[in-house]
XYZ file of N, CA and C in Angstrom:
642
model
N -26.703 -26.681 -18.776
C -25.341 -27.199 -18.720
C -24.367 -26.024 -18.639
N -23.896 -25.861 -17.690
C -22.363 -25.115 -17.688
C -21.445 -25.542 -18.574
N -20.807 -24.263 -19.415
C -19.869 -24.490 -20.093
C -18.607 -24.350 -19.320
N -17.325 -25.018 -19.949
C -16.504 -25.522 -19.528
C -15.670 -24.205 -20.072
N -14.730 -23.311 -19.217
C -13.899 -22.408 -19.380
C -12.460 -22.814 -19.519
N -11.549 -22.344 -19.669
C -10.201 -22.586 -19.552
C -9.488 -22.629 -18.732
N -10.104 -21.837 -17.740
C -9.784 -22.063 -16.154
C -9.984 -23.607 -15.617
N -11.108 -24.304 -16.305
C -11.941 -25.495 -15.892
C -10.621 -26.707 -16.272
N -10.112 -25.842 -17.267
C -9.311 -27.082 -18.083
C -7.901 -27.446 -16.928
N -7.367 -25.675 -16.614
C -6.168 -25.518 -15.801
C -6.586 -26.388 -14.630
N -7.435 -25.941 -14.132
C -7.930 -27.481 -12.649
C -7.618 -29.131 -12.746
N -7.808 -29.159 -14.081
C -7.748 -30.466 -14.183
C -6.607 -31.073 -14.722
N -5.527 -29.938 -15.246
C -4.304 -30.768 -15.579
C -3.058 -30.218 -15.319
N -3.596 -29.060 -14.427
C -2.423 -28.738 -13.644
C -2.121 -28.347 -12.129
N -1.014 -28.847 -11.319
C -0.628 -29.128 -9.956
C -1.267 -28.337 -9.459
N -1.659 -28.083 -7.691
C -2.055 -27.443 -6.921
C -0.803 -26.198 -6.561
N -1.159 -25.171 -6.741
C -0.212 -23.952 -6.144
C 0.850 -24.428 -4.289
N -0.178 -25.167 -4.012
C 1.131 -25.639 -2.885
C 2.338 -26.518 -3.014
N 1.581 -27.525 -4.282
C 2.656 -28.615 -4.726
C 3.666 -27.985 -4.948
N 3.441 -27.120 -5.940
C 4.311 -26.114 -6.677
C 5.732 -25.434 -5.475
N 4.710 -24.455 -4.761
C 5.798 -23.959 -3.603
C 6.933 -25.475 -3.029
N 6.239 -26.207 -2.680
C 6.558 -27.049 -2.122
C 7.938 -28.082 -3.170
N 7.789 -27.828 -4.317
C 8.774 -27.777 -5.562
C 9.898 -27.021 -5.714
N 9.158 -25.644 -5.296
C 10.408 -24.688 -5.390
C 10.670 -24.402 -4.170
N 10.521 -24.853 -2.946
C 11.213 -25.438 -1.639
C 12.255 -26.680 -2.114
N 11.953 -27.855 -1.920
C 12.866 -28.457 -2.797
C 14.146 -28.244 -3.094
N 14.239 -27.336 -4.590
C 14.781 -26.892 -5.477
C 15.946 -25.854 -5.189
N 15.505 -25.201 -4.105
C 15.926 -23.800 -3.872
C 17.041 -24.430 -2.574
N 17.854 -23.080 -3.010
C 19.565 -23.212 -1.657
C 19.023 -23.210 -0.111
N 19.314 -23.456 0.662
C 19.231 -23.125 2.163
C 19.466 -21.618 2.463
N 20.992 -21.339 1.417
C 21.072 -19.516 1.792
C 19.999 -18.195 0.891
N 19.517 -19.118 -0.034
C 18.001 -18.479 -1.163
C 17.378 -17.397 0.119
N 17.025 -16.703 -0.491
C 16.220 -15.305 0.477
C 14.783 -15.417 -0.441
N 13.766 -15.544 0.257
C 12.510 -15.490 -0.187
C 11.468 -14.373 -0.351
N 11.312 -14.070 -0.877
C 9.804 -12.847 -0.492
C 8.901 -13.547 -1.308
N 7.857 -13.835 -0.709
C 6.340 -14.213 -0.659
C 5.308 -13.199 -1.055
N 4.531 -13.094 -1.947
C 3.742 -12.248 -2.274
C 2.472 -12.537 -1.455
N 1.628 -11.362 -0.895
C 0.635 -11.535 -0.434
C -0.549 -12.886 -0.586
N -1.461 -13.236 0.633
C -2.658 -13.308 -0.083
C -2.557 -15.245 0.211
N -3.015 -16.635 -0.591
C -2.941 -17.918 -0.109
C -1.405 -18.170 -0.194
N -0.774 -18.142 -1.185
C 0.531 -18.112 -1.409
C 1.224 -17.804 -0.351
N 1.465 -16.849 0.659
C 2.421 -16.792 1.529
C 1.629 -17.912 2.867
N 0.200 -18.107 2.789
C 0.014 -18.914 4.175
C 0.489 -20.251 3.778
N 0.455 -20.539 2.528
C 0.792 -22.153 2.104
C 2.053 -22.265 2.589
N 3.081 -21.210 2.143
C 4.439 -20.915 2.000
C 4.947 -21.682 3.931
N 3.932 -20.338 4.514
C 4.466 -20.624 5.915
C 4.039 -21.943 6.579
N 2.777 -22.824 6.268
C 2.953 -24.329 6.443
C 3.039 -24.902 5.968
N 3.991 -24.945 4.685
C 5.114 -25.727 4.446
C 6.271 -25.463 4.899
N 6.799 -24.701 5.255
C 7.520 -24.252 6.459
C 7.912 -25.247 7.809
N 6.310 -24.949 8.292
C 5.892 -25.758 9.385
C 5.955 -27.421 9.380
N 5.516 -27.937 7.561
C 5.743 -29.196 7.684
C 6.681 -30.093 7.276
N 7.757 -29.060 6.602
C 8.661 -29.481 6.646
C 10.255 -29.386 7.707
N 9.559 -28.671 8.506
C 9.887 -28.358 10.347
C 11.474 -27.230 9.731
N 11.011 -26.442 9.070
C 12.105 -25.361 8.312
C 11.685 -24.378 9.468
N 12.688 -23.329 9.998
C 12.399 -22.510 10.149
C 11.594 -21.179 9.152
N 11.414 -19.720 9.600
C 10.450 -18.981 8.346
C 11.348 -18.098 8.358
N 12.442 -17.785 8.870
C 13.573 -16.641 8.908
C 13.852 -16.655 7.515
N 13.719 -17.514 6.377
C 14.345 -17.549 4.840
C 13.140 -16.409 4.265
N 12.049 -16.326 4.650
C 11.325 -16.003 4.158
C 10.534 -14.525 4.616
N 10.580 -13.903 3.476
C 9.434 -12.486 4.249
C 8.253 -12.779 3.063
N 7.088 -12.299 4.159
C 5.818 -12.489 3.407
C 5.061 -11.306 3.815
N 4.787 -10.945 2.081
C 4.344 -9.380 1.975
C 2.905 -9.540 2.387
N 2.678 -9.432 3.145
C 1.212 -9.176 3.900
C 0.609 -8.164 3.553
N -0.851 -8.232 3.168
C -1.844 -7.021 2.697
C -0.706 -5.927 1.690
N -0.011 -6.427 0.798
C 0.498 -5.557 -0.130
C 0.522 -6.128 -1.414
N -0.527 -6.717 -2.028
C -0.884 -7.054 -3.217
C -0.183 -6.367 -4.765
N 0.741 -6.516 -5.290
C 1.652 -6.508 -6.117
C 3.054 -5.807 -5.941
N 3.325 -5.751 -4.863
C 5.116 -5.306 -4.065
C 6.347 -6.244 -3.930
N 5.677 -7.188 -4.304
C 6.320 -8.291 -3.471
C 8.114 -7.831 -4.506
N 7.875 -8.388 -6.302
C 8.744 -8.255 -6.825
C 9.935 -6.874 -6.629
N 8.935 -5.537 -6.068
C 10.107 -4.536 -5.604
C 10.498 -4.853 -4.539
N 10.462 -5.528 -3.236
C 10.667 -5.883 -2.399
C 11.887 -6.744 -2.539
N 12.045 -7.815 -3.285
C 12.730 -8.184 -3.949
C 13.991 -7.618 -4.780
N 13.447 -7.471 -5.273
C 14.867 -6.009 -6.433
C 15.476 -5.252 -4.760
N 14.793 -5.130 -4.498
C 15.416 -3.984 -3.286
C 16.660 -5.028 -2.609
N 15.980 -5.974 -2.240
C 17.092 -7.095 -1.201
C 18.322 -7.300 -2.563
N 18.119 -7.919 -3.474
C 18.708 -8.187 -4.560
C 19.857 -7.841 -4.803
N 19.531 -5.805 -4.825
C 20.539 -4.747 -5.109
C 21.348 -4.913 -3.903
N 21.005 -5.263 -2.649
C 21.908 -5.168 -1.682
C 22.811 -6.483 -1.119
N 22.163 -7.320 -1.330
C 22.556 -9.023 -1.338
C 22.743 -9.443 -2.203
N 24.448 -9.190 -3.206
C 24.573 -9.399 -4.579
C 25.060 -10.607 -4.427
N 25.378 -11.359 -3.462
C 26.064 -12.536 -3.516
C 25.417 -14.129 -3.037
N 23.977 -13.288 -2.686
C 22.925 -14.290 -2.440
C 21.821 -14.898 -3.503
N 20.856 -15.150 -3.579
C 20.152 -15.707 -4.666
C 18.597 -14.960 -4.267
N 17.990 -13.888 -4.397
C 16.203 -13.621 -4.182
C 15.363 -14.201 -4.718
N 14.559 -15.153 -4.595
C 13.295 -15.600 -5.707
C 11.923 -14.874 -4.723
N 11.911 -14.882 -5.581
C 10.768 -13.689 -5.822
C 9.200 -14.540 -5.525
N 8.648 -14.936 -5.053
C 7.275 -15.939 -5.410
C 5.878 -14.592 -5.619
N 5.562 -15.146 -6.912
C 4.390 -14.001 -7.374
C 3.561 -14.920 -7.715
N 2.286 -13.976 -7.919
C 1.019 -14.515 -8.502
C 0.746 -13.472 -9.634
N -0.001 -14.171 -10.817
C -0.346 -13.729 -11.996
C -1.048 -12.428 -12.007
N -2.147 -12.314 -10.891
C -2.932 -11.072 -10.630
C -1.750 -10.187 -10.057
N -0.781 -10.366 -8.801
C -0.094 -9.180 -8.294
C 0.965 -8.946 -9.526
N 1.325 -9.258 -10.338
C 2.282 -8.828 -11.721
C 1.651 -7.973 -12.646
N 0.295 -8.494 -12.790
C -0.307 -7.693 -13.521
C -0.782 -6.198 -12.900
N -1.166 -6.553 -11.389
C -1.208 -5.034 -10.796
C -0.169 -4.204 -10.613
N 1.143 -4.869 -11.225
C 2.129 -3.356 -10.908
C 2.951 -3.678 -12.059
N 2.511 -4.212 -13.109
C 3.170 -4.423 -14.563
C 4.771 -3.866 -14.763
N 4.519 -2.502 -14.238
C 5.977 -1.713 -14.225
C 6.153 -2.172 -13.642
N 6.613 -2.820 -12.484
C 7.707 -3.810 -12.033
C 8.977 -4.593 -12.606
N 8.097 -5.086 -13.718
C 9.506 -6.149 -14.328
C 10.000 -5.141 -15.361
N 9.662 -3.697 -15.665
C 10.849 -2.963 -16.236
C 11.666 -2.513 -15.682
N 11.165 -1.908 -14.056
C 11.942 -1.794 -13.122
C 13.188 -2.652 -12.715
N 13.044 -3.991 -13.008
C 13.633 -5.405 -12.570
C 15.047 -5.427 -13.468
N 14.220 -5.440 -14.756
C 14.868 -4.872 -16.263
C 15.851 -3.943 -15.989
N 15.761 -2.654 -15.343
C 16.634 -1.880 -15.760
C 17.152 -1.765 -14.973
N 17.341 -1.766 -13.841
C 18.234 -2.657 -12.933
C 18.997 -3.878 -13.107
N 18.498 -5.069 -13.703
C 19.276 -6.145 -13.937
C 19.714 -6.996 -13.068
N 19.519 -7.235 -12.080
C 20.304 -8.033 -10.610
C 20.782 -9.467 -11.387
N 21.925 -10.038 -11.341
C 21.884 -11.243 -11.934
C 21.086 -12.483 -11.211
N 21.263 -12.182 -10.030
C 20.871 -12.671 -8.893
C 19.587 -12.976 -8.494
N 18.562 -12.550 -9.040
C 16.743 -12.580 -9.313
C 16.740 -13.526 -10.019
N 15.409 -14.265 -9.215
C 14.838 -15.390 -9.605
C 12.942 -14.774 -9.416
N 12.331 -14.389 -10.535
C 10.992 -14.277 -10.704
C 10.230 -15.154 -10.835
N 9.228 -16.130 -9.540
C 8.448 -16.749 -9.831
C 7.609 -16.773 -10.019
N 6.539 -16.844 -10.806
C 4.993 -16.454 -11.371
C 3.912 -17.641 -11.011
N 3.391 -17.936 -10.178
C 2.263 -19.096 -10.310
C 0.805 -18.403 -10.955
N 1.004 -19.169 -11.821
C -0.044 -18.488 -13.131
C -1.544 -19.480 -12.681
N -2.445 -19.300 -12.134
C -3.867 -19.852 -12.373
C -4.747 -19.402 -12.753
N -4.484 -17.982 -13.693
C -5.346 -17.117 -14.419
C -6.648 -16.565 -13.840
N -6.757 -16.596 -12.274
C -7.513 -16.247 -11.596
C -6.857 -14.646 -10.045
N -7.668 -14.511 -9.425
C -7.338 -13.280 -8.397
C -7.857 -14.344 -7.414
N -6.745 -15.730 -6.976
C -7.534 -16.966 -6.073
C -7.893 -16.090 -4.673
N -7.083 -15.585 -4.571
C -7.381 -15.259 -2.641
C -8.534 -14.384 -2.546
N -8.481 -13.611 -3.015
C -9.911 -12.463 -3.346
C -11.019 -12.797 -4.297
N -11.372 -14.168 -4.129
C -13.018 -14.658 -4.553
C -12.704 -15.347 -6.325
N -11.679 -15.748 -6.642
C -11.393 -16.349 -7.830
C -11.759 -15.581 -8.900
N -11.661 -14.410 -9.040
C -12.274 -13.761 -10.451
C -10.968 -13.901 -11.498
N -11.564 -14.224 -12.666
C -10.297 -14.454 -13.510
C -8.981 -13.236 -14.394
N -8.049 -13.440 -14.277
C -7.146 -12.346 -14.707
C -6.932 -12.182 -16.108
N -6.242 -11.432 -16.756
C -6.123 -11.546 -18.066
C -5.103 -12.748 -18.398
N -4.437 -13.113 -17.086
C -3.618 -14.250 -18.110
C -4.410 -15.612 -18.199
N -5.557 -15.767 -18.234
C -6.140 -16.952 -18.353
C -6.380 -17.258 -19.697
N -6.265 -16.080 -20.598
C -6.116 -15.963 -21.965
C -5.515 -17.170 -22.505
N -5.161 -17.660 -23.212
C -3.927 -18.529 -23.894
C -2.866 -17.557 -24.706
N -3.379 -16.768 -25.272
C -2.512 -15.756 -25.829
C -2.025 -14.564 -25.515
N -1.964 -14.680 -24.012
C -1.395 -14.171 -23.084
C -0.098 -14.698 -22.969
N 0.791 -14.030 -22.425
C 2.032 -14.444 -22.400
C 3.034 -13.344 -21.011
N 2.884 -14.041 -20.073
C 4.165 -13.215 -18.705
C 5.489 -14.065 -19.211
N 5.483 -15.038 -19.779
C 7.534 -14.742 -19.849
C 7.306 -13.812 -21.389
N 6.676 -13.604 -22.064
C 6.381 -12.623 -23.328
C 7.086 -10.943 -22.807
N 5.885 -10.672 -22.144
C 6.025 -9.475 -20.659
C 7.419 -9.321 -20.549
N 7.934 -10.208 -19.402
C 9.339 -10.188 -19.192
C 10.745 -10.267 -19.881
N 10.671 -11.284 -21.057
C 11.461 -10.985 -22.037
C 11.307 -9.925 -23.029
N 10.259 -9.219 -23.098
C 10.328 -7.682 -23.813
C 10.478 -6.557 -23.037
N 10.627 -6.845 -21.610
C 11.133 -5.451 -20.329
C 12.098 -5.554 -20.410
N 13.060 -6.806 -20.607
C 14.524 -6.729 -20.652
C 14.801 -8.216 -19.579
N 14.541 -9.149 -18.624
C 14.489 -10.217 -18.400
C 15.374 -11.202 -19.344
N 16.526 -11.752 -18.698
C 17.724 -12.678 -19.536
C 16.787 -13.700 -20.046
N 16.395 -14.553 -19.389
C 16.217 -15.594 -19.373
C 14.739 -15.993 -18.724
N 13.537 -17.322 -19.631
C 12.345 -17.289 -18.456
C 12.208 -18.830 -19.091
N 11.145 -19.365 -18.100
C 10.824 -20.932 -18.575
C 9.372 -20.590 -17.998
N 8.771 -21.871 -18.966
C 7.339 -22.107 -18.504
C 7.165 -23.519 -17.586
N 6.919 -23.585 -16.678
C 6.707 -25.835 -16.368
C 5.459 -25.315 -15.826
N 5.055 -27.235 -15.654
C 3.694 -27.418 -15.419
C 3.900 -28.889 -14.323
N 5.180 -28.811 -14.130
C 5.022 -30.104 -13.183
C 6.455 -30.150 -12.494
N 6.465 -31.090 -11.311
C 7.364 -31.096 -10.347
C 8.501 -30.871 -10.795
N 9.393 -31.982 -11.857
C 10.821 -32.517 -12.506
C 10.578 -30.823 -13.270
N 9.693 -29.966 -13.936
C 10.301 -29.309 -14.657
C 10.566 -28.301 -14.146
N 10.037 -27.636 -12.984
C 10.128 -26.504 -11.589
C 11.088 -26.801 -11.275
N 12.223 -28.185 -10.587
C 12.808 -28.194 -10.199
C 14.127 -28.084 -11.165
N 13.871 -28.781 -12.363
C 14.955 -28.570 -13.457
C 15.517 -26.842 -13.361
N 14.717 -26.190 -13.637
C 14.751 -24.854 -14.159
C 15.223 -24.125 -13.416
N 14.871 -24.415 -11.591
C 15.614 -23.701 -10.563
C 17.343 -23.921 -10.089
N 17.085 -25.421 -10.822
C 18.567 -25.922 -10.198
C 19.764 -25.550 -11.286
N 18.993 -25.410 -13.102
C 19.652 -25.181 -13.919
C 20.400 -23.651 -13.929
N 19.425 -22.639 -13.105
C 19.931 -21.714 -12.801
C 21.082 -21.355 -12.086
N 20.880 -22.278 -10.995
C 22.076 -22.410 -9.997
C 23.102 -22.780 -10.272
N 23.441 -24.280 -11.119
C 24.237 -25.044 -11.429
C 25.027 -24.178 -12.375
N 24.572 -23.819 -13.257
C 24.949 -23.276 -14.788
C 25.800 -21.768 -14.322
N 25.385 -21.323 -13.310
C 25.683 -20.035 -12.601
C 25.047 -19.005 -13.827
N 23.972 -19.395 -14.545
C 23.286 -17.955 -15.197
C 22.944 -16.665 -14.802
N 23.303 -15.589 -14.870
C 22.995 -14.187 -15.318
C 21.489 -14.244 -15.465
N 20.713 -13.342 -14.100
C 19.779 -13.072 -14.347
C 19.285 -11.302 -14.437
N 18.223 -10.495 -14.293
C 17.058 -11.952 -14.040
C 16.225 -12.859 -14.935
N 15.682 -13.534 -14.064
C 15.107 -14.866 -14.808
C 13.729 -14.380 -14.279
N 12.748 -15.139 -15.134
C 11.470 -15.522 -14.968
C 10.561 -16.885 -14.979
N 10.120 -17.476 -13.992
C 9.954 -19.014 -14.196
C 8.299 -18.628 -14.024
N 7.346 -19.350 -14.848
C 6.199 -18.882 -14.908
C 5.537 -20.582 -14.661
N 4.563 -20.787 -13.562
C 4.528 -22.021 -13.160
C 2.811 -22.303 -13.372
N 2.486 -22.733 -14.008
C 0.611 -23.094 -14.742
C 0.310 -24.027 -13.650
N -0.414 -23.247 -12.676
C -1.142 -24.026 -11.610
C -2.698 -24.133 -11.537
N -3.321 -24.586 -11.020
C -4.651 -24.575 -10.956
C -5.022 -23.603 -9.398
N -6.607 -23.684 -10.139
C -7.305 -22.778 -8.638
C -7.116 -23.598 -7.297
N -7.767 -22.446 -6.129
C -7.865 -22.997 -5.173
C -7.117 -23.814 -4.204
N -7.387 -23.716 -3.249
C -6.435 -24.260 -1.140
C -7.186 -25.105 -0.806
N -6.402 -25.950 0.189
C -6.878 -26.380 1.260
C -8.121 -25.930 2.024
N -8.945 -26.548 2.272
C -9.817 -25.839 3.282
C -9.001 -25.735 4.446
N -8.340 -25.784 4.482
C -8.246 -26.424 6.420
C -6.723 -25.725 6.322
N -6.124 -24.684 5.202
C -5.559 -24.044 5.145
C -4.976 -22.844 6.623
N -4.283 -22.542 6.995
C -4.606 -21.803 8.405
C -3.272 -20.480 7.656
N -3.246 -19.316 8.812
C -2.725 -17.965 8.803
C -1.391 -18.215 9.185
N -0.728 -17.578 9.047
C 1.215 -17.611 9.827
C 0.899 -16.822 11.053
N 0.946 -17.928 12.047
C 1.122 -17.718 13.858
C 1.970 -16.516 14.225
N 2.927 -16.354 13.461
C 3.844 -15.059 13.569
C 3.446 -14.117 13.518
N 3.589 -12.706 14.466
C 3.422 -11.355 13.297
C 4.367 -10.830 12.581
N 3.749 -9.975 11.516
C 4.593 -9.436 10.573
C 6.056 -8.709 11.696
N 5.769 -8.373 12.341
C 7.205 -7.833 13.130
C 8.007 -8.889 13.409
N 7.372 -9.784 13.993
C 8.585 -10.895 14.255
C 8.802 -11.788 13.137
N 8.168 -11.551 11.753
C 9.202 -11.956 10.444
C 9.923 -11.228 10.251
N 9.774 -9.751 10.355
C 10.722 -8.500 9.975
C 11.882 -9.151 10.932
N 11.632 -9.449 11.767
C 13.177 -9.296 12.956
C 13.538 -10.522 12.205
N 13.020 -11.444 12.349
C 14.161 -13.067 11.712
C 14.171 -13.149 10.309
N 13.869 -12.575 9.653
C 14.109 -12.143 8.190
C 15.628 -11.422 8.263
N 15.045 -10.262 9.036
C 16.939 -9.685 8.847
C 17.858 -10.519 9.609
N 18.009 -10.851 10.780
C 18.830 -11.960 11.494
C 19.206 -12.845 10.123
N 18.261 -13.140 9.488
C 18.565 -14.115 8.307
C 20.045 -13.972 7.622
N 19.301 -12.228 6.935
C 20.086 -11.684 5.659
C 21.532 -11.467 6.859
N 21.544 -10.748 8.108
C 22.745 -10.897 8.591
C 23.869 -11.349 8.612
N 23.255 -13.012 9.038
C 24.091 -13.854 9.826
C 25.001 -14.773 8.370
N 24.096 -14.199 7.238
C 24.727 -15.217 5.934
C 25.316 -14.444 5.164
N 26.574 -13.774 5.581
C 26.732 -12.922 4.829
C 26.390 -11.242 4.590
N 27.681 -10.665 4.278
C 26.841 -8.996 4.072
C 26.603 -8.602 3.039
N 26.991 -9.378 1.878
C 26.445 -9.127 0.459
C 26.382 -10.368 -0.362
């Protein structure tokens, strides 16, 4: 008999990582600037994109750069103070560049939105499990001791969307950290972004352009 892990438990009572995106699509402004962290996460990202017939100009997706995404982010942030960055991360790329969210920290952008989809696994690179599969693990812990205003935990649609809109509405001072308990595993039938990385680079900036210069 196989024993039953904690990972086993996260499968079974919490949303699929696309639902999720597909939540904080939703949730999020039309003028929101995206960066996508490497790896299933940005291909989900880009067909939902596709099926919700959005263009992908909102979005840059850090391709083969496994924990950048959040400086990538801070970087747009510092320069687009009048826009909104959410950040979309995974539990493994946070943990591979940990200094990041002090970086984030000591900088401060109010304007950062840190999203974490936590499935306590490394899903895209063969599911091996991360340290946050722990329970006594803690990434809004992490982030509110780097210096991070504000973080929430949800585990389902109404509370992803609460938390993104409460940000907006409320006009809070960030950054923030929203840490989202998803389960393993994609679509099979999952597919790649048709684009190349150059022609996101070009409609990514057209993006940040055309909406504004800060």
């Amino acid at each position: 008999m196989v024993k039953k892990t904690l990972l086993d438990e996260y499968d079974r009572i919490y949303m699929s990582r696309e639902s999720a995106i597909e939540s904080i699509i939703e949730a999020a402004h039309d003028r929101d600037i995206v960066v996508g962290t490497t790896g299933m996460l940005s291909r989900e990202l880009f067909e939902l994109r596709k099926k919700r017939e959005e263009g992908h100009e909102r979005d840059f997706l850090t391709v083969g750069s496994m924990g950048h995404a959040s400086s990538i982010a801070l970087g747009i942030a510092l320069h687009k103070k009048n826009r909104r960055i959410v950040c979309l991360d995974g539990d493994g790329s946070v943990l591979m560049h940990m200094g990041s969210l002090a970086t984030v920290a000591q900088h401060s952008p109010p304007n950062f939105v840190h999203i974490v989809l936590n499935n306590g696994a490394h899903d895209s690179v063969g599911g091996q499990p991360t340290a946050a599969e722990r329970s006594s693990f803690s990434i809004t812990g992490l982030a509110l001791a780097a210096g991070y205003k504000h973080t929430w935990v949800c585990c389902t649609h109404d509370e992803i969307v609460n938390s993104i809109r409460t940000i907006e509405q409320n006009g809070i001072h960030g950054p923030h950290l929203v840490e989202i308990k998803i389960s393993r595993g994609s679509r099979k039938d999952l597919g790649r972004p048709t684009r190349s990385p150059v022609q996101n680079k070009v409609d990514f900036m057209h993006f940040l352009a055309i909406n504004g210069d800060s």
